[in-house]
CSV table of C-alpha atoms in Angstrom, one decimal:
chain,number,residue,atom,x,y,z
A,58,MET,CA,-57.8,26.0,-28.3
A,59,LEU,CA,-59.7,24.7,-31.2
A,60,HIS,CA,-63.4,25.7,-31.5
A,61,LYS,CA,-65.5,23.2,-29.6
A,62,GLU,CA,-67.9,22.6,-32.5
A,63,ALA,CA,-65.3,22.5,-35.2
A,64,GLU,CA,-62.9,20.2,-33.5
A,65,PRO,CA,-65.0,17.0,-33.6
A,66,VAL,CA,-65.6,17.5,-37.4
A,67,LEU,CA,-62.0,18.2,-38.1
A,68,ARG,CA,-61.0,15.1,-36.1
A,69,GLN,CA,-63.4,12.9,-38.1
A,70,TRP,CA,-62.2,14.3,-41.4
A,71,ALA,CA,-58.5,13.7,-40.4
A,72,THR,CA,-59.0,10.1,-39.3
A,73,THR,CA,-61.1,9.4,-42.5
A,74,VAL,CA,-58.4,10.9,-44.7
A,75,VAL,CA,-55.8,8.7,-43.1
A,76,GLU,CA,-58.1,5.7,-43.8
A,77,CYS,CA,-58.0,6.8,-47.4
A,78,LEU,CA,-54.2,7.0,-47.4
A,79,GLN,CA,-54.2,3.5,-46.0
A,80,GLN,CA,-56.4,2.4,-48.8
A,81,VAL,CA,-53.8,3.8,-51.3
A,82,VAL,CA,-51.1,1.9,-49.5
A,83,ARG,CA,-53.1,-1.4,-49.7
A,84,SER,CA,-53.9,-0.9,-53.3
A,85,TYR,CA,-50.4,-0.2,-54.5
A,86,SER,CA,-49.1,-3.8,-55.0
A,87,ASN,CA,-52.1,-4.8,-57.2
A,88,ASP,CA,-53.0,-1.6,-58.9
A,89,ALA,CA,-50.8,-0.7,-61.9
A,90,GLN,CA,-52.4,2.7,-62.3
A,91,VAL,CA,-51.5,3.7,-58.7
A,92,GLN,CA,-48.0,2.3,-59.2
A,93,ASP,CA,-47.6,4.3,-62.5
A,94,LEU,CA,-48.8,7.6,-60.9
A,95,LEU,CA,-46.7,7.3,-57.7
A,96,ALA,CA,-43.6,6.2,-59.7
A,97,VAL,CA,-41.9,4.9,-56.5
A,98,PRO,CA,-38.1,4.7,-57.1
A,99,ALA,CA,-37.0,1.1,-57.9
A,100,PRO,CA,-34.9,0.5,-54.7
A,101,LEU,CA,-38.1,1.3,-52.6
A,102,HIS,CA,-40.6,-0.3,-55.0
A,103,ARG,CA,-38.8,-3.7,-54.7
A,104,TRP,CA,-39.4,-4.0,-51.0
A,105,ILE,CA,-43.0,-2.8,-51.3
A,106,MET,CA,-43.7,-5.6,-53.8
A,107,GLU,CA,-42.0,-8.2,-51.5
A,108,CYS,CA,-44.1,-7.3,-48.5
A,109,PRO,CA,-46.4,-10.2,-47.5
A,110,GLU,CA,-50.1,-9.7,-47.1
A,111,PRO,CA,-50.4,-6.2,-48.6
A,112,HIS,CA,-54.2,-6.2,-47.9
A,113,ARG,CA,-53.4,-6.0,-44.2
A,114,LEU,CA,-51.1,-3.0,-44.4
A,115,ARG,CA,-52.0,-0.1,-42.1
A,116,VAL,CA,-50.8,3.4,-41.4
A,117,ASP,CA,-49.9,3.0,-37.7
A,118,PHE,CA,-48.7,6.6,-37.3
A,119,CYS,CA,-49.2,9.6,-39.5
A,120,ARG,CA,-48.9,13.4,-39.0
A,121,LEU,CA,-51.1,15.7,-41.1
A,122,ASP,CA,-49.9,19.2,-41.8
A,123,LEU,CA,-52.8,21.6,-42.5
A,124,LEU,CA,-53.3,25.2,-43.4
A,125,GLY,CA,-56.5,27.3,-43.0
A,126,ASP,CA,-58.5,29.3,-40.5
A,127,THR,CA,-61.8,27.6,-40.5
A,128,LEU,CA,-63.4,24.2,-41.4
A,129,GLY,CA,-64.3,25.7,-44.8
A,130,THR,CA,-60.7,26.8,-45.6
A,131,THR,CA,-58.5,24.1,-43.9
A,132,LYS,CA,-56.6,21.7,-46.2
A,133,VAL,CA,-54.1,19.0,-45.6
A,134,LEU,CA,-50.9,19.8,-47.5
A,135,GLU,CA,-49.0,16.6,-46.7
A,136,PHE,CA,-48.7,13.4,-44.7
A,137,ASN,CA,-45.7,12.5,-42.6
A,138,ALA,CA,-45.5,8.8,-41.8
A,139,SER,CA,-41.7,8.8,-41.1
A,140,GLY,CA,-41.6,9.5,-37.5
A,141,PRO,CA,-43.3,10.9,-34.3
A,142,GLY,CA,-40.9,13.8,-33.8
A,143,ALA,CA,-43.4,16.7,-33.9
A,144,ALA,CA,-45.9,14.7,-31.8
A,145,LEU,CA,-43.3,14.1,-29.2
A,146,SER,CA,-42.3,17.8,-29.1
A,147,PHE,CA,-45.9,19.1,-29.1
A,148,GLY,CA,-47.0,16.7,-26.4
A,149,THR,CA,-44.1,17.8,-24.2
A,150,LEU,CA,-44.9,21.5,-24.9
A,151,ASN,CA,-48.6,21.1,-24.0
A,152,ARG,CA,-47.6,19.2,-20.8
A,153,LEU,CA,-45.2,22.0,-19.8
A,154,TRP,CA,-47.9,24.6,-20.2
A,155,ARG,CA,-50.2,22.6,-18.0
A,156,GLN,CA,-47.4,22.5,-15.3
A,157,SER,CA,-46.7,26.2,-15.5
A,158,ASP,CA,-48.2,29.0,-13.5
A,159,LEU,CA,-50.7,29.6,-16.3
A,160,GLY,CA,-51.9,26.0,-16.2
A,161,THR,CA,-55.0,26.9,-14.4
A,162,ALA,CA,-56.2,28.8,-17.5
A,163,LEU,CA,-56.3,25.5,-19.3
A,164,GLY,CA,-59.2,24.1,-17.3
A,165,GLY,CA,-61.5,24.0,-20.3
A,166,THR,CA,-59.2,21.9,-22.4
A,167,ALA,CA,-58.9,18.1,-22.8
A,168,ARG,CA,-55.8,16.2,-21.9
A,169,THR,CA,-54.8,14.5,-25.1
A,170,PRO,CA,-52.9,11.2,-25.4
A,171,PHE,CA,-49.6,12.7,-26.6
A,172,GLU,CA,-49.3,14.7,-23.4
A,173,HIS,CA,-48.7,11.6,-21.4
A,174,PRO,CA,-44.9,11.5,-20.5
A,175,GLU,CA,-44.4,8.0,-21.9
A,176,TRP,CA,-47.0,7.7,-24.6
A,177,PHE,CA,-44.6,6.8,-27.4
A,178,ALA,CA,-42.6,4.3,-25.5
A,179,ASP,CA,-45.8,2.6,-24.2
A,180,TRP,CA,-47.2,2.4,-27.7
A,181,LEU,CA,-44.0,1.0,-29.3
A,182,ILE,CA,-43.5,-1.6,-26.6
A,183,ASP,CA,-47.2,-2.6,-26.8
A,184,TYR,CA,-46.9,-2.8,-30.6
A,185,GLY,CA,-44.1,-5.3,-30.2
A,186,ARG,CA,-46.2,-7.4,-27.8
A,187,ARG,CA,-49.2,-7.3,-30.2
A,188,GLN,CA,-46.9,-8.7,-32.9
A,189,GLY,CA,-46.1,-11.6,-30.6
A,190,LEU,CA,-42.8,-10.5,-29.1
A,191,PRO,CA,-42.1,-11.8,-25.6
A,192,GLU,CA,-41.2,-9.2,-23.0
A,193,GLU,CA,-37.4,-9.9,-23.2
A,194,ASP,CA,-37.4,-9.1,-26.9
A,195,THR,CA,-38.7,-5.6,-26.2
A,196,ARG,CA,-35.8,-4.7,-23.8
A,197,ASP,CA,-33.5,-3.5,-26.6
A,198,ILE,CA,-35.1,-1.2,-29.2
A,199,GLY,CA,-33.4,-0.2,-32.4
A,200,ILE,CA,-34.0,3.4,-33.6
A,201,PHE,CA,-33.0,3.7,-37.2
A,202,HIS,CA,-32.3,7.2,-38.5
A,203,ASN,CA,-29.7,9.3,-40.1
A,204,ALA,CA,-27.5,12.2,-39.0
A,205,ARG,CA,-29.9,14.7,-40.6
A,206,SER,CA,-32.7,13.9,-38.3
A,207,ALA,CA,-33.8,16.4,-35.7
A,208,ALA,CA,-31.8,15.7,-32.5
A,209,ASN,CA,-34.5,17.1,-30.1
A,210,GLU,CA,-37.2,14.6,-31.0
A,211,PHE,CA,-34.9,11.7,-30.5
A,212,GLY,CA,-33.8,13.0,-27.1
A,213,ILE,CA,-37.4,12.9,-26.0
A,214,MET,CA,-37.9,9.4,-27.6
A,215,TYR,CA,-34.8,8.0,-25.9
A,216,ALA,CA,-35.8,9.4,-22.5
A,217,GLN,CA,-39.2,7.9,-22.7
A,218,LEU,CA,-37.8,4.5,-23.6
A,219,ARG,CA,-35.3,4.6,-20.8
A,220,ARG,CA,-38.0,5.5,-18.2
A,221,ARG,CA,-39.7,2.3,-19.3
A,222,GLY,CA,-36.5,0.3,-18.7
A,223,ARG,CA,-35.7,0.0,-22.4
A,224,THR,CA,-32.3,0.5,-24.1
A,225,PRO,CA,-32.4,2.4,-27.4
A,226,LEU,CA,-29.8,1.3,-29.9
A,227,VAL,CA,-29.2,4.1,-32.5
A,228,LEU,CA,-28.4,2.6,-35.9
A,229,ARG,CA,-28.6,3.3,-39.6
A,230,PRO,CA,-30.5,0.7,-41.6
A,231,ASP,CA,-27.2,-0.6,-43.1
A,232,GLU,CA,-25.9,-1.2,-39.6
A,233,VAL,CA,-28.5,-3.7,-38.5
A,234,GLY,CA,-25.9,-6.5,-38.8
A,235,ARG,CA,-24.4,-5.1,-35.6
A,236,ALA,CA,-27.5,-6.2,-33.7
A,237,ASP,CA,-28.4,-9.7,-34.9
A,238,GLU,CA,-30.6,-10.3,-31.8
A,239,LEU,CA,-32.6,-7.1,-32.1
A,240,ARG,CA,-36.3,-7.8,-32.6
A,241,LEU,CA,-38.1,-4.5,-32.1
A,242,GLY,CA,-37.3,-1.1,-33.7
A,243,TYR,CA,-38.6,2.2,-35.0
A,244,PHE,CA,-37.6,3.3,-38.5
A,245,LYS,CA,-37.4,7.1,-38.9
A,246,TYR,CA,-35.4,7.5,-42.2
A,247,ILE,CA,-36.2,9.3,-45.4
A,248,PRO,CA,-33.5,8.6,-48.0
A,249,HIS,CA,-32.1,11.7,-49.6
A,250,ASP,CA,-30.3,9.5,-52.1
A,251,PHE,CA,-32.2,6.6,-53.6
A,252,ASP,CA,-29.0,4.6,-53.9
A,253,GLU,CA,-29.0,4.4,-50.0
A,254,PRO,CA,-31.7,1.7,-49.9
A,255,THR,CA,-29.6,-0.6,-52.1
A,256,LYS,CA,-27.4,-1.1,-49.0
A,257,TRP,CA,-30.4,-2.0,-46.8
A,258,ASP,CA,-31.0,-5.6,-48.0
A,259,ASP,CA,-30.5,-7.2,-44.6
A,260,PHE,CA,-32.6,-4.6,-42.8
A,261,CYS,CA,-35.5,-4.7,-45.3
A,262,SER,CA,-35.4,-8.5,-45.5
A,263,ARG,CA,-35.7,-8.8,-41.7
A,264,VAL,CA,-38.6,-6.3,-41.6
A,265,ASN,CA,-40.5,-8.1,-44.4
A,266,ASN,CA,-40.0,-11.6,-42.9
A,267,GLY,CA,-41.0,-10.3,-39.4
A,268,SER,CA,-37.7,-11.1,-37.6
A,269,LEU,CA,-37.4,-7.3,-37.0
A,270,VAL,CA,-40.7,-5.8,-35.9
A,271,ILE,CA,-41.3,-2.1,-36.7
A,272,PRO,CA,-44.6,-0.1,-37.0
A,273,ASN,CA,-45.3,1.6,-40.3
A,274,VAL,CA,-43.6,-1.2,-42.2
A,275,LEU,CA,-41.6,-0.6,-45.5
A,276,ALA,CA,-44.6,-1.1,-47.9
A,277,GLU,CA,-46.6,1.5,-45.9
A,278,ARG,CA,-43.7,3.9,-45.3
A,279,PHE,CA,-42.4,4.1,-48.9
A,280,VAL,CA,-45.9,4.7,-50.3
A,281,ALA,CA,-47.3,7.0,-47.7
A,282,GLU,CA,-44.3,9.3,-47.7
A,283,ASN,CA,-44.7,9.9,-51.4
A,284,LYS,CA,-46.5,13.3,-51.7
A,285,LEU,CA,-48.1,12.1,-55.0
A,286,CYS,CA,-50.5,10.1,-52.7
A,287,LEU,CA,-52.3,13.5,-52.5
A,288,ALA,CA,-52.8,13.3,-56.3
A,289,VAL,CA,-54.3,9.8,-55.9
A,290,LEU,CA,-56.7,11.2,-53.2
A,291,SER,CA,-57.6,14.2,-55.4
A,292,ASP,CA,-57.7,12.9,-59.0
A,293,PRO,CA,-61.1,11.6,-60.1
A,294,ARG,CA,-59.4,8.7,-61.9
A,295,PHE,CA,-58.9,7.0,-58.5
A,296,GLN,CA,-62.3,7.8,-56.9
A,297,HIS,CA,-63.3,4.1,-57.1
A,298,LEU,CA,-60.9,3.4,-54.3
A,299,PHE,CA,-63.0,5.2,-51.7
A,300,THR,CA,-66.4,5.0,-50.2
A,301,PRO,CA,-68.9,7.9,-50.6
A,302,GLU,CA,-68.2,8.9,-46.9
A,303,GLN,CA,-64.5,8.8,-47.5
A,304,ALA,CA,-64.9,10.8,-50.7
A,305,ALA,CA,-66.8,13.5,-48.8
A,306,ALA,CA,-63.9,13.9,-46.3
A,307,LEU,CA,-61.4,14.0,-49.2
A,308,ASP,CA,-63.4,16.8,-50.9
A,309,ALA,CA,-63.5,18.7,-47.6
A,310,LEU,CA,-59.8,18.4,-46.6
A,311,VAL,CA,-57.6,17.6,-49.6
A,312,PRO,CA,-56.8,20.5,-51.9
A,313,TYR,CA,-56.6,20.1,-55.7
A,314,SER,CA,-53.5,17.9,-56.3
A,315,ARG,CA,-52.2,16.5,-59.6
A,316,LYS,CA,-49.0,14.9,-61.0
A,317,LEU,CA,-47.2,17.2,-63.4
A,318,GLY,CA,-47.4,15.5,-66.8
A,319,ASP,CA,-50.0,13.0,-65.7
A,320,GLY,CA,-53.1,14.9,-64.5
A,321,ILE,CA,-52.0,18.4,-65.3
A,322,THR,CA,-50.0,19.6,-68.3
A,323,CYS,CA,-47.0,22.0,-68.1
A,324,ALA,CA,-49.1,24.6,-70.0
A,325,GLU,CA,-52.0,24.3,-67.5
A,326,ALA,CA,-49.6,24.6,-64.6
A,327,ILE,CA,-47.9,27.6,-66.1
A,328,ALA,CA,-51.2,29.4,-66.7
A,329,ALA,CA,-52.3,29.0,-63.1
A,330,ARG,CA,-49.0,30.1,-61.5
A,331,GLU,CA,-50.6,32.2,-58.7
A,332,GLN,CA,-52.9,29.3,-57.6
A,333,LEU,CA,-50.3,26.5,-57.5
A,334,VAL,CA,-47.3,25.1,-55.6
A,335,LEU,CA,-44.8,22.5,-57.0
A,336,LYS,CA,-43.3,19.8,-54.7
A,337,ALA,CA,-40.9,16.9,-55.0
A,338,PRO,CA,-42.5,13.6,-54.3
A,339,TYR,CA,-40.1,12.7,-51.5
A,340,GLY,CA,-39.0,16.2,-50.4
A,341,CYS,CA,-38.7,16.9,-46.7
A,342,ARG,CA,-37.6,19.5,-44.2
A,343,GLY,CA,-39.3,22.2,-46.3
A,344,GLN,CA,-37.0,21.7,-49.2
A,345,GLN,CA,-37.8,21.2,-53.0
A,346,ILE,CA,-40.9,23.4,-52.9
A,347,VAL,CA,-41.6,26.1,-55.5
A,348,ILE,CA,-44.5,28.5,-54.6
A,349,GLY,CA,-46.0,30.2,-57.7
A,350,THR,CA,-46.7,33.5,-56.0
A,351,HIS,CA,-43.0,33.7,-54.8
A,352,THR,CA,-41.6,33.5,-58.3
A,353,THR,CA,-41.8,35.6,-61.4
A,354,ALA,CA,-43.8,34.2,-64.4
A,355,ALA,CA,-40.5,33.3,-66.1
A,356,GLU,CA,-39.1,31.6,-63.0
A,357,TRP,CA,-42.3,29.6,-62.6
A,358,GLU,CA,-42.3,28.5,-66.2
A,359,SER,CA,-38.7,27.5,-66.0
A,360,ALA,CA,-39.4,25.4,-62.9
A,361,VAL,CA,-42.5,23.7,-64.4
A,362,ARG,CA,-40.7,22.9,-67.6
A,363,ALA,CA,-37.5,21.6,-65.9
A,364,PRO,CA,-37.0,18.0,-66.9
A,365,GLN,CA,-36.1,17.1,-63.3
A,366,HIS,CA,-39.4,18.4,-62.1
A,367,GLN,CA,-41.6,16.3,-64.4
A,368,GLY,CA,-43.7,14.0,-62.2
A,369,TRP,CA,-43.6,16.3,-59.2
A,370,LEU,CA,-46.8,17.2,-57.3
A,371,VAL,CA,-48.7,20.2,-58.4
A,372,GLN,CA,-51.0,21.4,-55.6
A,373,GLN,CA,-53.5,24.2,-55.0
A,374,ARG,CA,-51.9,27.0,-53.0
A,375,VAL,CA,-53.7,27.4,-49.6
A,376,ASN,CA,-53.7,30.8,-47.9
A,377,VAL,CA,-51.4,30.7,-44.9
A,378,PRO,CA,-53.0,32.1,-41.7
A,379,THR,CA,-51.0,34.7,-39.8
A,380,VAL,CA,-50.6,35.7,-36.1
A,381,PRO,CA,-49.7,39.3,-35.2
A,382,ALA,CA,-46.7,39.8,-32.9
A,383,GLU,CA,-44.5,42.7,-31.8
A,384,GLN,CA,-41.9,41.6,-34.3
A,385,GLY,CA,-44.4,41.5,-37.2
A,386,HIS,CA,-46.7,38.8,-38.5
A,387,TYR,CA,-46.0,35.1,-38.2
A,388,PHE,CA,-47.4,32.4,-40.5
A,389,ARG,CA,-49.0,29.4,-38.7
A,390,ASP,CA,-50.2,25.9,-39.5
A,391,LEU,CA,-52.0,23.1,-37.7
A,392,VAL,CA,-50.4,19.8,-37.0
A,393,VAL,CA,-52.7,16.7,-36.4
A,394,PRO,CA,-50.9,13.5,-35.5
A,395,VAL,CA,-53.0,10.3,-35.9
A,396,LEU,CA,-52.0,7.1,-34.1
A,397,ASP,CA,-53.7,3.8,-34.7
A,398,GLY,CA,-56.6,5.7,-36.4
A,399,GLN,CA,-57.1,8.2,-33.5
A,400,VAL,CA,-56.1,11.9,-33.3
A,401,ILE,CA,-53.7,12.1,-30.3
A,402,GLY,CA,-53.4,15.9,-30.0
A,403,TYR,CA,-52.8,19.1,-31.9
A,404,GLY,CA,-50.0,21.5,-32.4
A,405,SER,CA,-48.9,24.5,-34.5
A,406,ARG,CA,-45.8,25.9,-36.0
A,407,LEU,CA,-45.1,29.7,-36.3
A,408,SER,CA,-42.6,31.1,-38.8
A,409,THR,CA,-41.7,34.2,-40.8
A,410,ASP,CA,-41.2,31.8,-43.7
A,411,PRO,CA,-44.5,30.7,-45.3
A,412,VAL,CA,-42.9,27.2,-45.8
A,413,MET,CA,-43.3,26.2,-42.2
A,414,ASN,CA,-40.7,23.8,-40.9
A,415,VAL,CA,-38.7,23.6,-37.8
A,416,ALA,CA,-35.7,22.9,-40.0
A,417,ARG,CA,-36.2,26.3,-41.6
A,418,GLY,CA,-36.4,28.2,-38.3
A,419,GLY,CA,-40.0,27.5,-37.5
A,420,LYS,CA,-41.1,27.5,-33.8
A,421,MET,CA,-43.7,25.4,-32.1
A,422,ALA,CA,-46.8,26.6,-30.4
A,423,ALA,CA,-49.3,24.7,-28.2
A,424,VAL,CA,-52.8,24.0,-29.4
A,425,PHE,CA,-55.4,22.4,-27.1
A,426,ALA,CA,-58.5,20.4,-27.7
A,427,PRO,CA,-61.8,21.5,-26.1
A,428,LEU,CA,-63.3,19.3,-23.4
A,429,SER,CA,-66.4,18.8,-25.5
A,430,GLY,CA,-64.3,17.3,-28.3
A,431,THR,CA,-63.4,14.2,-26.2
């Protein structure tokens, strides 16, 4: 359980930082400096620029991955706006603990929104209604993802939708032509090859013109998934985008983050190897990460100077908390999903690998909010 005095502060910081991310998303189409720093690949940039009313864009769903033991040490390492997978799994895990024989020990904890058995289905259906869809147009719901996506999270998602009388249709974005009457969907797809979106013209056109309704629309998704957003939030050149209150939350929660070659030089990054981590802007599943302390000086210099790594995110290394166990020590993080501007629960991953990701063998652990934090 999170500390009863720390949790409300952390919750406020988390929601404020997501507001700041939203401001970056809204600024993108009219701010050449933000566009230059993020360097969104052309197949994605095209659809961002064609999105109507960019000033109204919002981050509907976002998952913050944090490291640290206390409010003074906790930092957000990345945003995940692509899907609710972890929140679905953590909500299920918390609910199972409450239903177990040990559930009576959780009397001092608050029930959080993602513990509700149908929270995602209810939210997605209601999102469609709020966008003006009649009830019959929410009966079939497209779930757009690829074969590399985690199967367990989608099993939970499909089960929720079916319990609400909906039929999930599993499609790739390039298969949307198979469902011309489809009006509502969820897009959980990070392209591993940026040639893939060149095949999505029908899908992207339908999303942008509103004939296919999805939360976290393309212009939000393709910006917010870019890890260089953390450089925008951290680099003083972009401080004018944020209010003083927002800037205070960014100072508290966002670690030093810069774009390699535009904010930090190769020489500066090489000299600070033990304090830094190198990440691909659209890396996922714990891949395309180089941790300075896990390399030799020569290996780090080679990684920093590699032409394909120019423009990557350079970020302050945050100490990873550990949990003792019979098998040794496990690293742990803190996961904070934010839905419609509100924290909906907490979770943690445990791993023998300091790069914590379920795709790399990480396990999930329940984290509960205190009653006083609600």
